[in-house]
mmCIF file of C-alpha atoms in Angstrom:
data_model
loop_
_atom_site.group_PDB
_atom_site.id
_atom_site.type_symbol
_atom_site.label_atom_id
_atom_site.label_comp_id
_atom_site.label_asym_id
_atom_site.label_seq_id
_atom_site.Cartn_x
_atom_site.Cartn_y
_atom_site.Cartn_z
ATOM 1 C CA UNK T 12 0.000 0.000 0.000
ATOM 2 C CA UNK T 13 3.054 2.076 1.004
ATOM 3 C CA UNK T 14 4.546 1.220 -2.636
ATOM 4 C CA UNK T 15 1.622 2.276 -4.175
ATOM 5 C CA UNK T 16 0.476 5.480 -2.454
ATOM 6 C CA UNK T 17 4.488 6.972 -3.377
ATOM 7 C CA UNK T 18 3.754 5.952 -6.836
ATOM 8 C CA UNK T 19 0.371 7.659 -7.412
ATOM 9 C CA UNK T 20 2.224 10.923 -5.423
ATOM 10 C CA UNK T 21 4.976 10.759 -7.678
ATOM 11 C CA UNK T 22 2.261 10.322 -11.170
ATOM 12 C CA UNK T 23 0.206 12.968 -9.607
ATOM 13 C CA UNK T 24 3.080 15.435 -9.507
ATOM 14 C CA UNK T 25 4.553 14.175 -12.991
ATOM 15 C CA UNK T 26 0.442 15.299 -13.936
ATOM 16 C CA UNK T 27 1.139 18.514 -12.110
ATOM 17 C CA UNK T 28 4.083 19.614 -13.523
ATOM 18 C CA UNK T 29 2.676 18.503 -17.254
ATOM 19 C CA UNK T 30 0.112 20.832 -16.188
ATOM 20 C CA UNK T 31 1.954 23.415 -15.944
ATOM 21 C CA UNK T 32 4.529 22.733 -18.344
ATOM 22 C CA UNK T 33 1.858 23.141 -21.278
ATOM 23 C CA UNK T 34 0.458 26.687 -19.653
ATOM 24 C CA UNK T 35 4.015 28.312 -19.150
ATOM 25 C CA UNK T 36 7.553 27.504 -19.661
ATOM 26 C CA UNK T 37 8.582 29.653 -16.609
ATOM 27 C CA UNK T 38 10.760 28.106 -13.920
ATOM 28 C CA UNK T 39 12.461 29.411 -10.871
ATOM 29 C CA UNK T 40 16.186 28.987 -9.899
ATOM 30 C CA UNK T 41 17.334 30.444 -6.063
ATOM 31 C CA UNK T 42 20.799 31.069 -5.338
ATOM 32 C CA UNK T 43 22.395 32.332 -1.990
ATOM 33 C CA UNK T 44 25.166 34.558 -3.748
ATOM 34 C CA UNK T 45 25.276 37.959 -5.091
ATOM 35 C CA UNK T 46 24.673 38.827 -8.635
ATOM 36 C CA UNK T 47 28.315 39.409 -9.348
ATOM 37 C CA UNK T 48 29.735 36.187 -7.795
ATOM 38 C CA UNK T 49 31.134 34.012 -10.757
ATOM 39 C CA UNK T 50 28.438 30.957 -9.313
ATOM 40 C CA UNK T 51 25.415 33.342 -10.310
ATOM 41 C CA UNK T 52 26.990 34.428 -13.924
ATOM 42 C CA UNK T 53 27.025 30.445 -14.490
ATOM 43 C CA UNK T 54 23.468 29.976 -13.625
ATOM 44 C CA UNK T 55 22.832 32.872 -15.641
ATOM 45 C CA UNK T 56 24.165 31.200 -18.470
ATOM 46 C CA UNK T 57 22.762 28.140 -18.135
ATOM 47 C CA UNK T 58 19.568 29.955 -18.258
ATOM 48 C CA UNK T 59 20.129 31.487 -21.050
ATOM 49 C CA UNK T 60 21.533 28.791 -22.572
ATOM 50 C CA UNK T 61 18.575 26.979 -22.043
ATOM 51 C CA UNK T 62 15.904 29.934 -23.229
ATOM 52 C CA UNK T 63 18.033 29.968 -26.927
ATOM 53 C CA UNK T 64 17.990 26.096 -27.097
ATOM 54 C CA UNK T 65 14.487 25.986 -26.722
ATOM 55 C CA UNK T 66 13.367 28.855 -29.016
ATOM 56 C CA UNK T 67 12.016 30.745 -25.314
ATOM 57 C CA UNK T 68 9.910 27.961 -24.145
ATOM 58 C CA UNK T 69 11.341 27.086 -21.120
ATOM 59 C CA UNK T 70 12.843 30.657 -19.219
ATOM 60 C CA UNK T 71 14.719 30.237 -16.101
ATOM 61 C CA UNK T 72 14.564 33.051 -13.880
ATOM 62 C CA UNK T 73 17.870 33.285 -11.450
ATOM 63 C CA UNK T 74 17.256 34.892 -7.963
ATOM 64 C CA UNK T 75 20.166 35.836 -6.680
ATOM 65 C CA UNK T 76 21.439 37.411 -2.990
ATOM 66 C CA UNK T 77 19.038 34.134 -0.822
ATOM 67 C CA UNK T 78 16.396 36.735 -2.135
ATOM 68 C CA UNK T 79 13.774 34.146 -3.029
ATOM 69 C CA UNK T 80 14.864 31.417 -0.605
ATOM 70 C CA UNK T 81 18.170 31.456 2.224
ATOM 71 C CA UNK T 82 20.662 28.885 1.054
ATOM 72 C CA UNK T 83 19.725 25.910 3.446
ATOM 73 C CA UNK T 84 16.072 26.416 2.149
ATOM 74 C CA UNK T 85 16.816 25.622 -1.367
ATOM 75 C CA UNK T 86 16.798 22.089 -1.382
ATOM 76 C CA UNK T 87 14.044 21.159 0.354
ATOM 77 C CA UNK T 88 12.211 24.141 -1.808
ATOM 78 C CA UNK T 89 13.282 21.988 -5.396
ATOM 79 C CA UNK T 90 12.371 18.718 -3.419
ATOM 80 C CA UNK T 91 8.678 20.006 -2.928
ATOM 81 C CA UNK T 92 8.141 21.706 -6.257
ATOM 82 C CA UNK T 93 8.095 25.465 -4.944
ATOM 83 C CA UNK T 94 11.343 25.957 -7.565
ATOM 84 C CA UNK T 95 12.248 23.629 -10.153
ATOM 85 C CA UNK T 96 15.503 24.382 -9.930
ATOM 86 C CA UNK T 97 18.576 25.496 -7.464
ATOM 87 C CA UNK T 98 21.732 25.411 -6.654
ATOM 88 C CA UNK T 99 23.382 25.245 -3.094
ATOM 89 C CA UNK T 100 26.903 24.843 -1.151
ATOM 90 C CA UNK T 101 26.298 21.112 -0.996
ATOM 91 C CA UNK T 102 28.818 20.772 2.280
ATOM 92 C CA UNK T 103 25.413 22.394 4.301
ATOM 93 C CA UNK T 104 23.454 19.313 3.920
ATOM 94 C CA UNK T 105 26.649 17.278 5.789
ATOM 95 C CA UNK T 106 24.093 16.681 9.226
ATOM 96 C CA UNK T 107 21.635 14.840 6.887
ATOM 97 C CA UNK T 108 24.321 12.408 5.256
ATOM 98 C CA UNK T 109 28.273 13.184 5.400
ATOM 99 C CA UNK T 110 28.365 11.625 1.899
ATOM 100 C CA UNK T 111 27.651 15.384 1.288
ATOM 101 C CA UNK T 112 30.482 16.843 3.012
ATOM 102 C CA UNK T 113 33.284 14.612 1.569
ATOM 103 C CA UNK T 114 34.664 17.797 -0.671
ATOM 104 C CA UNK T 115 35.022 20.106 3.076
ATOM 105 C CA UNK T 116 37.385 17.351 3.894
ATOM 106 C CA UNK T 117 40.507 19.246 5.039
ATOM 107 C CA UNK T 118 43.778 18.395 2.632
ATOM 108 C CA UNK T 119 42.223 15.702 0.775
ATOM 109 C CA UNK T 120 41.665 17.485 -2.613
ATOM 110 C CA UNK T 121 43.466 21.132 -2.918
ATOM 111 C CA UNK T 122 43.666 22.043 -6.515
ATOM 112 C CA UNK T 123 40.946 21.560 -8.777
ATOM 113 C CA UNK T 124 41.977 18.374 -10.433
ATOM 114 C CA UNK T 125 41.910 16.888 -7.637
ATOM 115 C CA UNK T 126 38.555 17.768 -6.956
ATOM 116 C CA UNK T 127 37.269 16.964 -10.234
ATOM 117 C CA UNK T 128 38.512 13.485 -9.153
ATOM 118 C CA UNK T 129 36.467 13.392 -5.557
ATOM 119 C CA UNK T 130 33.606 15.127 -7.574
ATOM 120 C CA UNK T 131 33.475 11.884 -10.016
ATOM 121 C CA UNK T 132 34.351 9.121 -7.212
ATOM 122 C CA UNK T 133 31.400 10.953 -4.752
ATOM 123 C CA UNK T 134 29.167 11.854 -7.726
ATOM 124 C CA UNK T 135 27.486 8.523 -8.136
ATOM 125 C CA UNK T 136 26.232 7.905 -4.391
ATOM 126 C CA UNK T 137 25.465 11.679 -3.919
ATOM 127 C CA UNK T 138 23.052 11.482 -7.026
ATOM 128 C CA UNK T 139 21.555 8.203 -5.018
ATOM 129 C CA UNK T 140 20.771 9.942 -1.735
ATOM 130 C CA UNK T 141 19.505 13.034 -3.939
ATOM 131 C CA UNK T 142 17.052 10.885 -6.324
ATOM 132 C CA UNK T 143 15.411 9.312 -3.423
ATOM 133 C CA UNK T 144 13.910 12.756 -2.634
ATOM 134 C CA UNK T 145 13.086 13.480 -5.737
ATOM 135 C CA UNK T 146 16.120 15.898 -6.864
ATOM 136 C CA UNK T 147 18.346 15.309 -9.866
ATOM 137 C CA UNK T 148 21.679 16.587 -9.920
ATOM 138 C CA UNK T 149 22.307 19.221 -12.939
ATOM 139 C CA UNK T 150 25.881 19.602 -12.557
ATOM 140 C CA UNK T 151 28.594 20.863 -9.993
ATOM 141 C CA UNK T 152 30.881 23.902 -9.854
ATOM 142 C CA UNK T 153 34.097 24.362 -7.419
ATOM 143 C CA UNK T 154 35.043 27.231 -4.930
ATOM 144 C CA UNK T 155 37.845 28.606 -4.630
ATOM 145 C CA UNK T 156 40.413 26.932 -2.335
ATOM 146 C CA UNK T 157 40.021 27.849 1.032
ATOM 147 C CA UNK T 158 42.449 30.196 3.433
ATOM 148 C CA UNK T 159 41.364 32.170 6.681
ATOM 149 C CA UNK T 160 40.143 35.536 7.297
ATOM 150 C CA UNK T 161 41.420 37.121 10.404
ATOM 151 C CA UNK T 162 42.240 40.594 12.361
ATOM 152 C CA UNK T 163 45.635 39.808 13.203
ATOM 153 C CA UNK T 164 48.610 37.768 12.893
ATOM 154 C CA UNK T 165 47.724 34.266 12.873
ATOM 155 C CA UNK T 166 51.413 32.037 13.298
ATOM 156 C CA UNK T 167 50.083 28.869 14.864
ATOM 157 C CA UNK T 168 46.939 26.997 15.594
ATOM 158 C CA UNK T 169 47.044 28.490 19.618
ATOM 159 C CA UNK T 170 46.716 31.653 18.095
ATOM 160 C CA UNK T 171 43.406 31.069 16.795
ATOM 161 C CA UNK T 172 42.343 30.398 20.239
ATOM 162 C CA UNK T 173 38.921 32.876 21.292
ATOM 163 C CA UNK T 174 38.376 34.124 17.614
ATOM 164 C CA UNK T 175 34.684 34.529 17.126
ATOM 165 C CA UNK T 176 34.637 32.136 14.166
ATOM 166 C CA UNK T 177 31.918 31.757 11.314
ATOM 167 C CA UNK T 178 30.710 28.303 10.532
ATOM 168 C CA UNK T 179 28.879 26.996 7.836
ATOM 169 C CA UNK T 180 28.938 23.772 7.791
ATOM 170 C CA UNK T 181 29.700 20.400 10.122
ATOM 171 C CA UNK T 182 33.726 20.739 8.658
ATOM 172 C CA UNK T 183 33.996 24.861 9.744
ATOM 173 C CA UNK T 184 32.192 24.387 12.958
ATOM 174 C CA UNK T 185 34.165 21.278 13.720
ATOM 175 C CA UNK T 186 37.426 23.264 13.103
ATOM 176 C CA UNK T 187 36.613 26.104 15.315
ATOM 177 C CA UNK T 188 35.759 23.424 18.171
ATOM 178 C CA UNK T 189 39.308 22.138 17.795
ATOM 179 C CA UNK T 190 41.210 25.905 17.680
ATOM 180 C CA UNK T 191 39.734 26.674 20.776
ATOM 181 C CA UNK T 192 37.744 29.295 18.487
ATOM 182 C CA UNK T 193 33.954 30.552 19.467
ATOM 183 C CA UNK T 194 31.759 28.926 16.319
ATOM 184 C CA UNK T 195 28.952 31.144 14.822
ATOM 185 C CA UNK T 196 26.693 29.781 12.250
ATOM 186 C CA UNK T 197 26.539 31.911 9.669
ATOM 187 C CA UNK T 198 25.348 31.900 6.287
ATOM 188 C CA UNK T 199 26.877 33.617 2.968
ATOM 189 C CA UNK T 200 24.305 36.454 2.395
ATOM 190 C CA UNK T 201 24.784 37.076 5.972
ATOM 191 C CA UNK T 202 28.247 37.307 6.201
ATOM 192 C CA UNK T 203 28.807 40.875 5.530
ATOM 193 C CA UNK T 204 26.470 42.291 7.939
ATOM 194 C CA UNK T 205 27.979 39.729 11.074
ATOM 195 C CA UNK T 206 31.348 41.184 10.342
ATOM 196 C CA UNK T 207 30.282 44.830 10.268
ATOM 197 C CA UNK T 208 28.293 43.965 13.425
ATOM 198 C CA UNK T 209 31.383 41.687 15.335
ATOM 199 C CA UNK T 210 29.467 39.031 15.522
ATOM 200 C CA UNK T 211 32.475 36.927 13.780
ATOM 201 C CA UNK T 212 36.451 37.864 13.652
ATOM 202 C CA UNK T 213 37.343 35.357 11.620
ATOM 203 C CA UNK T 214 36.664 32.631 9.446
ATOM 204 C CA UNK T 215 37.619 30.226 6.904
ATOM 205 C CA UNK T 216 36.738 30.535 3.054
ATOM 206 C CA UNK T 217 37.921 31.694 -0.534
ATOM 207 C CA UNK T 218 38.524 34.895 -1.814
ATOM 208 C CA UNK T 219 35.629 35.069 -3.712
ATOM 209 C CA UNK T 220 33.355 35.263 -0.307
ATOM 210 C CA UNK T 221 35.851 37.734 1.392
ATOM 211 C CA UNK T 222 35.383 39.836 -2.168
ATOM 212 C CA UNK T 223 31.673 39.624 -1.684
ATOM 213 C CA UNK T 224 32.046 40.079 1.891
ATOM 214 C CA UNK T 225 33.823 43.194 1.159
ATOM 215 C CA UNK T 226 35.990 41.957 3.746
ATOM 216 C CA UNK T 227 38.679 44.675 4.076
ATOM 217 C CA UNK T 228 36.300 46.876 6.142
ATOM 218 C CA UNK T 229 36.289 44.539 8.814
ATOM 219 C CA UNK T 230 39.591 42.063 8.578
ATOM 220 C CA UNK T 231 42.966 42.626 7.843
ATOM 221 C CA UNK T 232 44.605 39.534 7.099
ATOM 222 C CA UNK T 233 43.805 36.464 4.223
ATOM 223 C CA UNK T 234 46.129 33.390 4.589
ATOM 224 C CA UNK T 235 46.269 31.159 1.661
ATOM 225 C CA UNK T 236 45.980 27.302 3.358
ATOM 226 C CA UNK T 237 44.367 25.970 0.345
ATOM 227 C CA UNK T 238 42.957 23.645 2.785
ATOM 228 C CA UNK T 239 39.737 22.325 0.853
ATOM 229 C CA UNK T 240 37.808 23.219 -2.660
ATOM 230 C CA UNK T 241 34.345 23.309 -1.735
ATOM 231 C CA UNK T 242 31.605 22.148 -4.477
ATOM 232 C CA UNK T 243 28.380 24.093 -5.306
ATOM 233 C CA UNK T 244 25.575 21.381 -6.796
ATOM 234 C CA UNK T 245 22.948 22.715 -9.194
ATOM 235 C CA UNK T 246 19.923 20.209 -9.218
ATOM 236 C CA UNK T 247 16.109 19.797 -10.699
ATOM 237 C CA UNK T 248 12.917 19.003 -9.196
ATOM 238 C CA UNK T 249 12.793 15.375 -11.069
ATOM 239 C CA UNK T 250 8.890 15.628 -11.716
ATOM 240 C CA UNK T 251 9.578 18.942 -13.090
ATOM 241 C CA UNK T 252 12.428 17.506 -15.549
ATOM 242 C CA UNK T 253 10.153 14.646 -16.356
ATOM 243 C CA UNK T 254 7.052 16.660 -17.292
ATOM 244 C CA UNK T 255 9.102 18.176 -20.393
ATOM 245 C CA UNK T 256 8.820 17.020 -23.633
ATOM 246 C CA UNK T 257 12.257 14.850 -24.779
ATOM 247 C CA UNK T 258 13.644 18.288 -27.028
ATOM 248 C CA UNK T 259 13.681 20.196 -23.867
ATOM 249 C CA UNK T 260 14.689 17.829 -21.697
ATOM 250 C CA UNK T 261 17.687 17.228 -23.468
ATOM 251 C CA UNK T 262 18.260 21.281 -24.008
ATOM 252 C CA UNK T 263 18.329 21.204 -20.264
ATOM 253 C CA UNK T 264 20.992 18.411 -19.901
ATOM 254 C CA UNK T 265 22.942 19.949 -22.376
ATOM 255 C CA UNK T 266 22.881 22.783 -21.134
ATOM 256 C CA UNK T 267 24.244 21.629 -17.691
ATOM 257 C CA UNK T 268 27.026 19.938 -19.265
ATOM 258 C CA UNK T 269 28.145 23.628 -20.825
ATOM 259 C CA UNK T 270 27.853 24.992 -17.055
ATOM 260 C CA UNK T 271 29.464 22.673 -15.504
ATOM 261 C CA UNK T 272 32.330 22.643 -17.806
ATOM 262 C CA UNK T 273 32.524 26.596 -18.069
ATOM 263 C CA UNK T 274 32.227 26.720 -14.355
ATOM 264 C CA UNK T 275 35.376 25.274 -13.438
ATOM 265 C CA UNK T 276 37.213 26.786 -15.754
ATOM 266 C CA UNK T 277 36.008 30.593 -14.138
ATOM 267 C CA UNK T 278 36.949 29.269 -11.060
ATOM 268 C CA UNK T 279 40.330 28.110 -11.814
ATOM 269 C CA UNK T 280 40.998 31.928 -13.346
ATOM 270 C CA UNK T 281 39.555 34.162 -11.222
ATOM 271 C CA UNK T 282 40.791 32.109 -7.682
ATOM 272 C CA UNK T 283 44.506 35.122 -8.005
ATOM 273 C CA UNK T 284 42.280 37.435 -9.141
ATOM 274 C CA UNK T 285 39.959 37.389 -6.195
ATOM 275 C CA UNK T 286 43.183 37.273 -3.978
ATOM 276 C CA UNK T 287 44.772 39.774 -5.978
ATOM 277 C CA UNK T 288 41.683 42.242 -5.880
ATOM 278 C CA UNK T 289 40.948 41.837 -1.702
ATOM 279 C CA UNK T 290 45.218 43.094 -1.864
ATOM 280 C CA UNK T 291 44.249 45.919 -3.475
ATOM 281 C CA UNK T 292 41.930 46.842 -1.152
ATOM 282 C CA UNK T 293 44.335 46.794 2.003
ATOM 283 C CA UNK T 294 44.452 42.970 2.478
ATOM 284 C CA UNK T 295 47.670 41.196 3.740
ATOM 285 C CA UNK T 296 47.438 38.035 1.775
ATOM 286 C CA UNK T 297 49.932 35.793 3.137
ATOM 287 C CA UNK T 298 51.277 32.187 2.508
ATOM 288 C CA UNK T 299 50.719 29.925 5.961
ATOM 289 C CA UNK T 300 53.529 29.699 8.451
ATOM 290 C CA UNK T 301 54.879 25.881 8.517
ATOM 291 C CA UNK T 302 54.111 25.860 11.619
ATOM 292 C CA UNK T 303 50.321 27.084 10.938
ATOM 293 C CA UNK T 304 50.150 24.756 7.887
ATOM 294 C CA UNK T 305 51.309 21.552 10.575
ATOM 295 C CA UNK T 306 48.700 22.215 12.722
ATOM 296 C CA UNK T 307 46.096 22.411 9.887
ATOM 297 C CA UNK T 308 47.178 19.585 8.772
ATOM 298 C CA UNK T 309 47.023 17.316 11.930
ATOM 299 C CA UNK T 310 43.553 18.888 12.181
ATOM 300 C CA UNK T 311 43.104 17.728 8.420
ATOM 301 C CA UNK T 312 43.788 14.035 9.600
ATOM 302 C CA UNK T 313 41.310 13.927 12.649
ATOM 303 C CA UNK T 314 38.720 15.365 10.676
ATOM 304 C CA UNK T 315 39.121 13.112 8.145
ATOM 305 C CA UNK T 316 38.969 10.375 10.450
ATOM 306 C CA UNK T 317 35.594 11.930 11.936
ATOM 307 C CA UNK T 318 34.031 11.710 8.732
ATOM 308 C CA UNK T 319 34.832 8.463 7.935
ATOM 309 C CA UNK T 320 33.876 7.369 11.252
ATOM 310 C CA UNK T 321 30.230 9.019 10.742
ATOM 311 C CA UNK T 322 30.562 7.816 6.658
ATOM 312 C CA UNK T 323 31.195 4.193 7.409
ATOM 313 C CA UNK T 324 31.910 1.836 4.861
ATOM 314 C CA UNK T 325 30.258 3.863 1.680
ATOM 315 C CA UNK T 326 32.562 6.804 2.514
ATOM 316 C CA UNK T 327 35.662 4.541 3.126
ATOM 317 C CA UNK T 328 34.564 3.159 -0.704
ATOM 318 C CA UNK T 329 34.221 7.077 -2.096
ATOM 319 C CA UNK T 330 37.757 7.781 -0.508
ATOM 320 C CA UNK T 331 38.867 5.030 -1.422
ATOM 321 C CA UNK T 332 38.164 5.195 -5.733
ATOM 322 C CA UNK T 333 39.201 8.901 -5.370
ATOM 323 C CA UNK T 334 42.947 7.755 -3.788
ATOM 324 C CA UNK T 335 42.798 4.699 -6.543
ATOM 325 C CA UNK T 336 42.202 7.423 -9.214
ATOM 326 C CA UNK T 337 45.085 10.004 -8.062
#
């Protein structure tokens, strides 16, 4: 009976979307990040790609700034058919499986081929735990490699201790709980006001976020740890997908392939400018002390012992297909 009553729901919102398919060819995509951020012009993109593949029936809308819904709102708003389409930090959904947080793994994939390769080892099980709520992933776009934000000289781990530090995910907070740092949840569109405010001191993150942040009227140092590249996921309500006709679908797919391939590359050219442009504006941007980048990294290895401790045996198989493809 179970069985049965998840089928009808899923034919009745296959119906639904048809529905609405055939009276407009509008859809809705949320993001968290500003207009300007390289993650929006993608999305962008990819809805414009998508308008001129399909002569203008199907437009995309992008809403950028959390301005239609706050980042950890997105998914669950594509999973229920209130947007077809979003795209999130995919790290925030770590406390509902840690399959999600395997790319906020500290030191196990710092440049971007390497996190191609944990993108394609992860990519199969993630799109498993995402299908079985109804989501299909679109395709995935990298950060910039992560370094911390700070108000003074940061030498060591000890002198981290007492920061008021921003979290935004399991991997951040989890960090600040083992610097002896004070952890603050707090999401990208609200990062500029916190620091303005004092609410945070500190925190880890690319250059891109401390350019968006506007940083340099708060913080005065950036050091480059390059300690994980982070992974944005852009996905689609499934019954939303399915009520297209094939034409469009396959626009849509195509289209995703494009931005995910354009994506990367951005990223991987405008990681020195970001760091290069928060200089500019009165940032020291520094290369980590060895005796900073030690302590990051024995925090690296019990972190990534946490996870696979919470991962079990389908994260030791991820980890293990990404080492086997190094």
């Amino acid at each position: 009976m179970k069985h049965r009553m998840k089928t009808l729901l899923a034919a009745a919102a296959v119906a639904l979307f048809a529905t609405q398919a055939s009276a407009q060819t509008k859809w809705n995509l949320p993001s968290a990040y500003p207009p300007d951020n390289p993650h929006v012009e993608n999305l962008t993109l990819f809805a414009k790609d998508v308008a001129d593949a399909t002569g203008g029936k199907l437009q995309i809308t992008v809403h950028a700034g959390a301005s239609l819904f706050k980042g950890p709102e997105i998914k669950r708003a594509v999973a229920t058919g209130q947007a077809q389409t979003g795209e999130i930090l995919i790290s925030i959904l770590e406390n509902e499986n840690p399959i999600f947080g395997i790319d906020v793994v500290p030191f196990l994939a710092t440049s971007f081929p390497e996190a191609m390769k944990l993108w394609l080892a992860s990519k199969p099980l993630i799109e498993q735990k995402l299908a079985a709520q109804g989501i299909q992933v679109l395709f995935t776009v990298p950060w910039g490699p992560q370094g911390i934000y700070a108000k003074k000289d940061i030498n060591s781990i000890e002198d981290m201790k007492g920061l008021k530090w921003r979290a935004y995910n399991v991997g951040t907070a989890r960090i600040g709980e083992l610097v002896g740092a004070q952890a603050v949840t707090i999401q990208a569109a609200e990062l500029p006001q916190a620091l303005a405010t004092g609410v945070v001191n500190a925190f880890m993150s690319s250059g891109a976020t401390g350019y968006d942040s506007k940083v340099w009227e708060s913080l005065t140092h950036f050091y480059d740890t390059r300690a994980w590249i982070p992974r944005n996921v852009a996905f689609i309500n499934k019954a939303a997908l399915d009520a297209l006709d094939k034409p469009t679908q396959e626009a849509v797919l195509k289209a995703a392939k494009v931005a995910e391939e354009r994506g990367w590359k951005m990223w991987e050219t405008k990681t020195e400018w970001y760091h290069e442009e928060i200089a500019k504006k009165g940032m020291k941007v520094l290369k980590p002390s060895p005796e900073l980048q030690a302590g990051f990294k024995k925090i690296g290895d019990q972190l990534t012992a946490d996870w696979l401790k919470r991962a079990g045996a389908e994260g030791q198989a991820v980890i293990d297909a990404y080492k086997k493809s190094l």
